[in-house]
Coordinates of C-alpha atoms and ligand atoms in Angstrom, one line a residue:
X28 CA 153.3 -92.5 74.1
X29 CA 155.7 -94.4 71.9
X30 CA 155.2 -98.2 72.2
X31 CA 157.6 -100.4 70.2
X32 CA 158.3 -104.0 70.2
X33 CA 160.7 -106.7 69.3
X34 CA 159.2 -109.9 68.0
X35 CA 161.7 -112.7 67.7
X36 CA 160.8 -116.2 66.4
X37 CA 162.6 -118.7 68.6
X38 CA 163.6 -120.9 65.7
X39 CA 167.3 -120.2 65.8
X40 CA 170.0 -118.1 67.4
X41 CA 169.7 -114.3 67.7
X42 CA 171.1 -113.0 64.5
X43 CA 173.1 -109.8 64.5
X44 CA 170.5 -108.1 62.3
X45 CA 167.8 -109.0 64.8
X46 CA 169.9 -107.8 67.7
X47 CA 170.3 -104.5 65.9
X48 CA 166.5 -104.3 65.3
X49 CA 166.0 -104.9 69.0
X50 CA 168.5 -102.3 70.0
X51 CA 167.0 -99.6 67.8
X52 CA 163.5 -100.3 69.1
X53 CA 164.8 -100.2 72.6
X54 CA 166.7 -97.0 72.0
X55 CA 163.7 -95.3 70.6
X56 CA 161.5 -96.4 73.6
X57 CA 164.1 -95.3 76.2
X58 CA 164.8 -92.0 74.4
X59 CA 161.2 -91.1 74.3
X60 CA 160.2 -92.5 77.7
X61 CA 158.0 -95.0 75.9
X62 CA 157.5 -98.7 76.2
X63 CA 159.6 -101.5 74.7
X64 CA 157.7 -104.7 74.5
X65 CA 158.5 -108.3 73.6
X66 CA 156.4 -110.7 71.5
X67 CA 157.4 -114.2 71.0
X68 CA 156.4 -115.3 67.5
X69 CA 156.4 -119.1 68.2
X70 CA 153.5 -120.1 65.9
X71 CA 155.7 -122.7 64.2
X72 CA 155.3 -125.4 66.8
X73 CA 157.8 -127.7 65.1
X74 CA 160.7 -125.2 64.6
X75 CA 160.2 -123.2 67.8
X76 CA 162.4 -124.3 70.7
X77 CA 162.5 -123.1 74.3
X78 CA 166.2 -123.5 74.1
X79 CA 166.4 -120.8 71.5
X80 CA 163.9 -118.6 73.3
X81 CA 165.9 -118.7 76.5
X82 CA 169.1 -117.9 74.6
X83 CA 167.5 -115.0 72.8
X84 CA 166.2 -113.5 76.1
X85 CA 169.6 -114.1 77.7
X86 CA 171.4 -112.5 74.7
X87 CA 169.1 -109.4 74.9
X88 CA 169.9 -109.0 78.6
X89 CA 173.6 -109.5 78.0
X90 CA 173.5 -106.7 75.4
X91 CA 172.0 -104.4 77.9
X92 CA 168.4 -104.5 76.6
X93 CA 165.6 -104.6 79.1
X94 CA 161.9 -104.8 78.4
X95 CA 158.6 -103.6 79.9
X96 CA 155.9 -106.0 80.9
X97 CA 155.8 -109.8 80.4
X98 CA 156.4 -110.9 76.8
X99 CA 153.3 -112.2 75.0
X100 CA 153.4 -115.6 73.3
X101 CA 151.7 -116.1 70.0
X102 CA 151.3 -119.8 70.6
X103 CA 148.8 -118.9 73.4
X104 CA 146.7 -116.7 71.2
X105 CA 145.5 -119.0 68.4
X106 CA 141.8 -118.5 69.3
X107 CA 142.2 -114.7 69.1
X108 CA 143.6 -115.0 65.5
X109 CA 140.8 -117.3 64.5
X110 CA 138.2 -115.0 66.0
X111 CA 139.7 -112.0 64.1
X112 CA 139.9 -114.0 60.8
X113 CA 136.2 -115.1 61.2
X114 CA 135.2 -111.5 61.7
X115 CA 136.8 -110.6 58.4
X116 CA 135.1 -113.7 56.9
X117 CA 131.7 -112.4 58.2
X118 CA 132.3 -109.1 56.5
X119 CA 132.6 -110.9 53.2
X120 CA 136.3 -110.1 52.8
X121 CA 137.6 -113.6 53.0
X122 CA 136.8 -117.2 52.1
X123 CA 137.5 -120.6 53.3
X124 CA 139.5 -123.2 51.6
X125 CA 139.2 -126.4 53.6
X126 CA 140.2 -125.4 57.1
X127 CA 142.2 -122.4 55.9
X128 CA 140.8 -118.8 56.0
X129 CA 142.0 -116.7 53.1
X130 CA 141.8 -112.9 52.7
X131 CA 140.5 -111.7 49.3
X132 CA 142.8 -108.9 48.0
X133 CA 140.9 -106.2 46.2
X134 CA 142.7 -105.6 42.9
X135 CA 143.6 -102.2 41.3
X136 CA 144.2 -100.3 44.5
X137 CA 147.4 -98.6 45.4
X138 CA 148.7 -98.7 49.0
X139 CA 150.8 -95.9 50.2
X140 CA 153.2 -96.3 53.0
X141 CA 155.1 -93.4 54.6
X142 CA 158.2 -95.1 55.8
X143 CA 160.1 -93.4 58.6
X144 CA 163.4 -94.4 57.1
X145 CA 162.7 -94.7 53.4
X146 CA 160.0 -92.1 52.8
X147 CA 157.0 -92.8 50.5
X148 CA 156.6 -96.4 49.2
X149 CA 153.7 -97.2 46.9
X150 CA 152.5 -100.7 46.1
X151 CA 149.7 -101.7 43.7
X152 CA 147.4 -104.5 45.0
X153 CA 147.5 -106.1 41.5
X154 CA 150.9 -107.4 42.7
X155 CA 149.5 -109.0 45.9
X156 CA 147.8 -112.3 45.8
X157 CA 145.1 -113.4 48.2
X158 CA 146.5 -113.8 51.7
X159 CA 146.2 -116.8 54.0
X160 CA 145.3 -115.7 57.5
X161 CA 144.7 -119.0 59.1
X162 CA 146.4 -122.1 57.7
X163 CA 144.7 -125.4 57.4
X164 CA 146.6 -126.6 60.5
X165 CA 144.9 -123.9 62.5
X166 CA 148.0 -121.7 62.9
X167 CA 148.0 -118.1 61.8
X168 CA 150.3 -116.7 59.1
X169 CA 153.0 -114.3 60.2
X170 CA 151.4 -111.3 58.5
X171 CA 148.1 -111.9 60.1
X172 CA 149.1 -112.6 63.7
X173 CA 151.6 -109.7 63.5
X174 CA 148.8 -107.2 62.8
X175 CA 146.4 -108.7 65.4
X176 CA 149.2 -108.5 68.0
X177 CA 150.7 -105.1 67.0
X178 CA 147.2 -103.7 67.5
X179 CA 146.6 -105.7 70.7
X180 CA 149.9 -104.4 72.1
X181 CA 149.0 -100.9 71.0
X182 CA 152.3 -100.6 69.0
X183 CA 152.8 -97.1 67.7
X184 CA 155.9 -97.6 65.6
X185 CA 157.0 -100.8 63.9
X186 CA 160.7 -100.7 63.3
X187 CA 162.1 -103.8 61.6
X188 CA 164.4 -104.9 58.8
X189 CA 164.0 -104.2 55.1
X190 CA 163.3 -107.9 54.6
X191 CA 159.8 -107.1 55.8
X192 CA 159.1 -104.2 53.3
X193 CA 157.1 -106.5 51.1
X194 CA 155.0 -107.7 54.1
X195 CA 153.9 -104.3 55.2
X196 CA 151.4 -103.6 52.4
X197 CA 149.7 -106.9 53.1
X198 CA 149.6 -106.1 56.8
X199 CA 148.1 -102.7 55.9
X200 CA 145.3 -104.5 54.2
X201 CA 144.6 -106.5 57.4
X202 CA 144.5 -103.3 59.4
X203 CA 141.9 -101.9 57.1
X204 CA 139.8 -105.1 57.1
X205 CA 139.8 -105.1 60.9
X206 CA 139.3 -101.3 61.1
X207 CA 142.3 -100.9 63.2
X208 CA 144.5 -97.8 63.6
X209 CA 147.8 -98.1 61.6
X210 CA 151.1 -97.7 63.4
X211 CA 154.0 -96.0 61.7
X212 CA 156.4 -98.2 59.9
X213 CA 160.2 -97.9 59.5
X214 CA 162.3 -100.4 57.7
X215 CA 166.0 -100.6 58.4
X216 CA 168.4 -101.4 55.6
X217 CA 169.9 -104.8 56.0
X218 CA 173.4 -105.5 57.2
X219 CA 175.5 -106.7 54.4
X220 CA 178.5 -109.0 54.3
X221 CA 181.8 -108.0 52.8
X222 CA 180.7 -109.2 49.4
X223 CA 177.6 -107.0 49.4
X224 CA 175.1 -109.8 49.9
X225 CA 172.8 -109.9 53.0
X226 CA 174.9 -110.9 56.0
X227 CA 174.4 -114.6 56.6
X228 CA 176.0 -117.8 57.8
X229 CA 177.9 -117.9 54.5
X230 CA 179.9 -115.0 55.8
X231 CA 180.9 -116.6 59.0
X232 CA 179.7 -116.0 62.5
X233 CA 176.4 -114.1 62.6
X234 CA 174.8 -114.9 65.9
X235 CA 175.1 -112.9 69.1
X236 CA 175.8 -116.1 71.0
X237 CA 178.9 -116.9 68.9
X238 CA 180.3 -113.4 69.4
X239 CA 179.7 -113.8 73.1
X240 CA 181.6 -117.1 72.9
X241 CA 184.4 -115.5 70.9
X242 CA 185.0 -113.0 73.7
X243 CA 183.3 -109.9 72.5
X244 CA 182.1 -107.6 75.2
X245 CA 178.4 -106.8 75.1
X246 CA 179.1 -103.1 75.3
X247 CA 181.3 -103.3 72.2
X248 CA 178.9 -105.4 70.2
X249 CA 175.9 -103.2 71.0
X250 CA 177.9 -100.1 70.2
X251 CA 179.1 -101.5 66.9
X252 CA 175.6 -102.6 65.9
X253 CA 174.0 -99.3 66.5
X254 CA 176.5 -97.6 64.2
X255 CA 175.2 -99.9 61.5
X256 CA 172.2 -97.8 60.8
X257 CA 172.5 -94.6 62.8
X258 CA 175.1 -91.8 62.9
X259 CA 175.4 -90.2 66.3
X260 CA 177.0 -87.2 64.7
X261 CA 180.2 -85.3 65.3
X262 CA 182.2 -88.4 64.2
X263 CA 181.3 -90.1 67.4
X264 CA 181.8 -93.8 67.3
X265 CA 182.5 -95.1 70.8
X266 CA 179.5 -94.4 72.8
X267 CA 177.7 -96.3 75.6
X268 CA 174.1 -97.3 75.3
X269 CA 173.2 -94.7 77.9
X270 CA 174.7 -92.0 75.8
X271 CA 173.0 -93.4 72.7
X272 CA 169.7 -93.3 74.5
X273 CA 170.2 -89.5 75.1
X274 CA 171.3 -88.8 71.5
X275 CA 169.1 -91.1 69.6
X276 CA 166.9 -89.5 66.9
X277 CA 164.8 -91.8 64.8
X278 CA 165.0 -89.3 62.0
X279 CA 168.8 -89.8 61.8
X280 CA 168.5 -93.4 60.9
X281 CA 170.3 -94.2 57.7
X282 CA 168.5 -95.5 54.6
X283 CA 171.6 -97.0 53.1
X284 CA 172.8 -100.6 53.7
X285 CA 175.7 -100.9 56.0
X286 CA 178.5 -103.4 55.6
X287 CA 179.5 -105.5 58.5
X288 CA 183.2 -105.0 59.1
X289 CA 184.7 -107.5 61.5
X290 CA 188.0 -105.6 61.8
X291 CA 186.1 -102.6 63.0
X292 CA 184.1 -104.6 65.5
X293 CA 187.4 -106.1 66.8
X294 CA 188.9 -102.6 67.0
X295 CA 185.9 -101.4 69.0
X296 CA 186.1 -104.5 71.3
X297 CA 189.7 -103.7 71.9
X298 CA 188.8 -100.2 72.9
X299 CA 186.3 -101.4 75.4
X300 CA 188.6 -104.0 76.8
X301 CA 191.4 -101.4 77.2
X302 CA 189.0 -99.1 79.1
X303 CA 187.8 -101.7 81.5
X304 CA 189.3 -101.9 84.9
X305 CA 191.5 -105.0 85.5
X306 CA 189.2 -106.0 88.3
X307 CA 186.3 -106.0 85.9
X308 CA 188.1 -108.1 83.4
X309 CA 189.4 -110.6 85.9
X310 CA 186.3 -112.7 86.3
X311 CA 185.7 -112.7 82.5
X312 CA 189.3 -113.8 81.9
X313 CA 189.1 -116.5 84.5
X314 CA 186.0 -117.9 82.7
X315 CA 187.9 -117.9 79.5
X316 CA 190.8 -119.8 81.0
X317 CA 188.4 -122.3 82.4
X318 CA 186.6 -122.8 79.2
X319 CA 189.9 -123.2 77.4
X320 CA 190.7 -126.0 79.8
X321 CA 193.3 -124.4 82.0
X322 CA 193.4 -125.5 85.6
X323 CA 193.6 -122.3 87.5
X324 CA 192.3 -123.6 90.8
X325 CA 195.6 -122.9 92.6
X326 CA 196.5 -119.7 90.7
X327 CA 196.2 -116.5 92.6
X328 CA 193.9 -113.7 91.4
X329 CA 196.8 -111.4 91.9
X330 CA 198.9 -113.3 89.4
X331 CA 196.2 -113.3 86.8
X332 CA 195.4 -109.6 87.4
X333 CA 199.0 -108.7 86.6
X334 CA 198.9 -110.6 83.3
X335 CA 195.5 -109.0 82.4
X336 CA 197.1 -105.7 83.1
X337 CA 199.9 -106.5 80.7
X338 CA 197.6 -107.7 77.9
X339 CA 194.5 -105.6 78.1
X340 CA 195.9 -103.1 75.6
X341 CA 196.9 -105.9 73.3
X342 CA 193.9 -108.2 73.0
X343 CA 191.0 -107.5 70.7
X344 CA 188.8 -110.2 72.1
X345 CA 188.8 -112.0 75.4
X346 CA 189.5 -115.3 73.6
X347 CA 192.8 -113.8 72.3
X348 CA 194.0 -113.5 75.9
X349 CA 194.3 -117.3 76.1
X350 CA 196.4 -117.4 72.9
X351 CA 198.6 -114.5 73.9
X352 CA 199.2 -115.5 77.5
X353 CA 199.0 -119.3 77.6
X354 CA 202.7 -119.5 78.7
X355 CA 201.9 -117.9 82.0
X356 CA 199.6 -120.8 82.9
X357 CA 201.4 -123.9 81.5
X358 CA 204.8 -125.1 80.5
X359 CA 203.7 -126.8 77.3
X360 CA 202.6 -123.5 75.8
X361 CA 202.2 -123.2 72.0
X362 CA 205.4 -122.4 70.2
X363 CA 205.7 -120.3 67.0
X364 CA 207.9 -122.7 65.0
X365 CA 209.0 -120.2 62.5
X366 CA 210.0 -117.8 65.3
X367 CA 211.8 -120.6 67.0
X368 CA 213.9 -121.3 63.9
X369 CA 214.7 -117.7 63.5
X370 CA 215.7 -116.9 67.0
X371 CA 216.7 -120.0 68.7
X372 CA 218.5 -122.1 66.0
X373 CA 221.7 -120.0 66.4
X374 CA 224.6 -120.9 68.8
X375 CA 225.6 -117.4 69.3
X376 CA 222.2 -116.2 70.3
X377 CA 221.7 -119.3 72.5
X378 CA 225.0 -118.5 74.2
X379 CA 224.0 -114.9 75.0
X380 CA 220.8 -116.2 76.4
X381 CA 222.7 -118.7 78.6
X382 CA 224.8 -116.0 80.0
X383 CA 221.7 -113.9 80.6
X384 CA 220.1 -116.8 82.5
X385 CA 223.2 -117.4 84.6
X386 CA 223.4 -113.8 85.6
X387 CA 219.7 -113.7 86.5
X388 CA 220.3 -116.5 89.0
X389 CA 222.1 -114.0 91.1
X390 CA 219.4 -111.4 91.0
X391 CA 217.7 -111.1 94.4
X392 CA 214.7 -109.0 93.6
X393 CA 213.4 -110.3 90.3
X394 CA 212.1 -106.9 89.1
X395 CA 211.9 -105.7 85.5
X396 CA 214.4 -102.9 86.3
X397 CA 216.9 -105.4 87.6
X398 CA 216.4 -107.8 84.7
X399 CA 216.7 -105.0 82.2
X400 CA 220.0 -103.8 83.7
X401 CA 221.5 -107.2 83.4
X402 CA 220.4 -107.5 79.8
X403 CA 221.9 -104.1 79.0
X404 CA 225.2 -105.1 80.6
X405 CA 225.5 -108.2 78.6
X406 CA 224.7 -106.4 75.4
X407 CA 227.4 -103.9 76.1
X408 CA 230.0 -106.4 77.2
X409 CA 229.6 -108.6 74.2
X410 CA 229.1 -105.8 71.8
X411 CA 225.9 -107.3 70.4
X412 CA 222.5 -105.9 69.6
X413 CA 219.8 -105.9 72.3
X414 CA 217.6 -107.8 69.9
X415 CA 220.1 -110.7 69.9
X416 CA 219.3 -111.3 73.5
X417 CA 215.7 -110.2 73.7
X418 CA 214.3 -112.3 70.8
X419 CA 215.7 -115.6 71.9
X420 CA 214.7 -115.0 75.5
X421 CA 211.2 -114.1 74.5
X422 CA 210.9 -117.1 72.3
X423 CA 212.3 -119.4 75.0
X424 CA 210.0 -118.2 77.8
X425 CA 206.8 -117.5 75.8
X426 CA 207.1 -119.4 72.5
X427 CA 206.1 -116.2 70.8
X428 CA 207.8 -113.5 68.8
X429 CA 205.5 -110.7 70.1
X430 CA 203.6 -109.8 73.3
X431 CA 203.9 -107.6 76.3
X432 CA 207.3 -106.0 77.2
X433 CA 209.8 -108.8 77.7
X434 CA 211.1 -107.6 81.1
X435 CA 207.6 -107.1 82.4
X436 CA 206.7 -110.6 81.3
X437 CA 209.8 -112.0 83.0
X438 CA 209.0 -110.3 86.3
X439 CA 205.5 -111.6 86.4
X440 CA 206.4 -115.1 85.3
X441 CA 208.9 -115.3 88.1
X442 CA 212.6 -116.2 88.4
X443 CA 212.4 -120.0 88.5
X444 CA 210.2 -120.5 85.5
X445 CA 212.1 -117.9 83.5
X446 CA 215.5 -119.4 84.1
X447 CA 214.3 -123.0 83.6
X448 CA 212.8 -122.1 80.3
X449 CA 215.9 -120.1 79.2
X450 CA 218.1 -123.0 80.0
X451 CA 215.7 -125.4 78.2
X452 CA 215.2 -127.4 81.4
X453 CA 211.5 -127.5 81.2
X454 CA 209.6 -127.4 78.0
Ligands
LIG258 N1 159.3 -112.7 63.9 C1 159.5 -111.8 62.8 C2 161.0 -111.8 62.5 O1 161.8 -112.3 63.3 C3 159.1 -110.4 63.3 C4 159.1 -109.4 62.2 C5 158.4 -108.1 62.7 O2 159.1 -107.4 63.4 O3 157.3 -107.8 62.3 O4 161.4 -111.4 61.4

């Protein structure tokens, strides 16, 4: 049975690269009917923080990743690491240096690794110096505790980032010294930033938490991340985790580094937002509005739903909704100053808009059809272009030059607000 694991160190936020590692391990376990286990690598007492641990676990769940069994915590297993290190010491393959226990690396050997993703990798032990197993403060090194625990958790496949390739030969030496069965290793090429360097903070936002805050849907982020390292075939790009579980084949994982493309992620997020039912988006959008400081306590769900319906094909992130649709929720909405100059600093246009507003007063049922008819009549009567009425009106009621269809916006916003704003009564 396949047994894989994800082993986060709770010393910071969950990085996109780590989230991708977790996703692939999870996909592999779920595809094969195996187990996906967690191991918390919190040996660094100073830098580890339960706040990060909670956030990482929460982010994994948010992405749709579940795990089998309770996670194991390295901080609780220090005596096990010491016992294993002393076993190696007793076999004459290590030495003490003060409190530390150090593994003696036998020179002149070549270690061969058959990587699932990269194929054969050979490393000469001449290039590996002696390895600390237990540090003088009593804590284990990453490489040593990793081997002890991968064996303890009976891990069959270790799938992790390329940044660990240089660790793997050292870990193989520990497997040998402890006479343990080797798992198979697969190293995933790192995610690169637009400039070709490893994706890092330097490139902007890199943690799952921040993407969540920016209004990305977990389905979209997970979908995008699995495309960075695996090709589902037949040019398929938008696929759910369930579909990915069915199609996943570890042999199809790419050995080339993938570039992180925020535009593509935004596009994908837009696709998922568009496909969601308005009822599903409603609670997410309400959260956004609250976080952005809008008082929606007396705003009807029905009103918000209509606006969501108008904008779900236009927003790429949930956060964008607030920018696009602020004018539905407050009178002091943001105004595009350039658009204002272009469309509202003109007496003739203002005059057309005034006439439009006057005629709207007489409209009983404030429906988009009725509004459009009046607009068309004015255009015809005055022999002007429709744009000469539409742009100023859009600007006056929304402060924007773009958005959903003007007449739809007007209907939803309601007669009183529309007319007041067109007449410049409330701004
Ligand atoms: N805690 C290590 C990391 O986050 C785990 C590496 C591994 O998967 O072995 O990089």
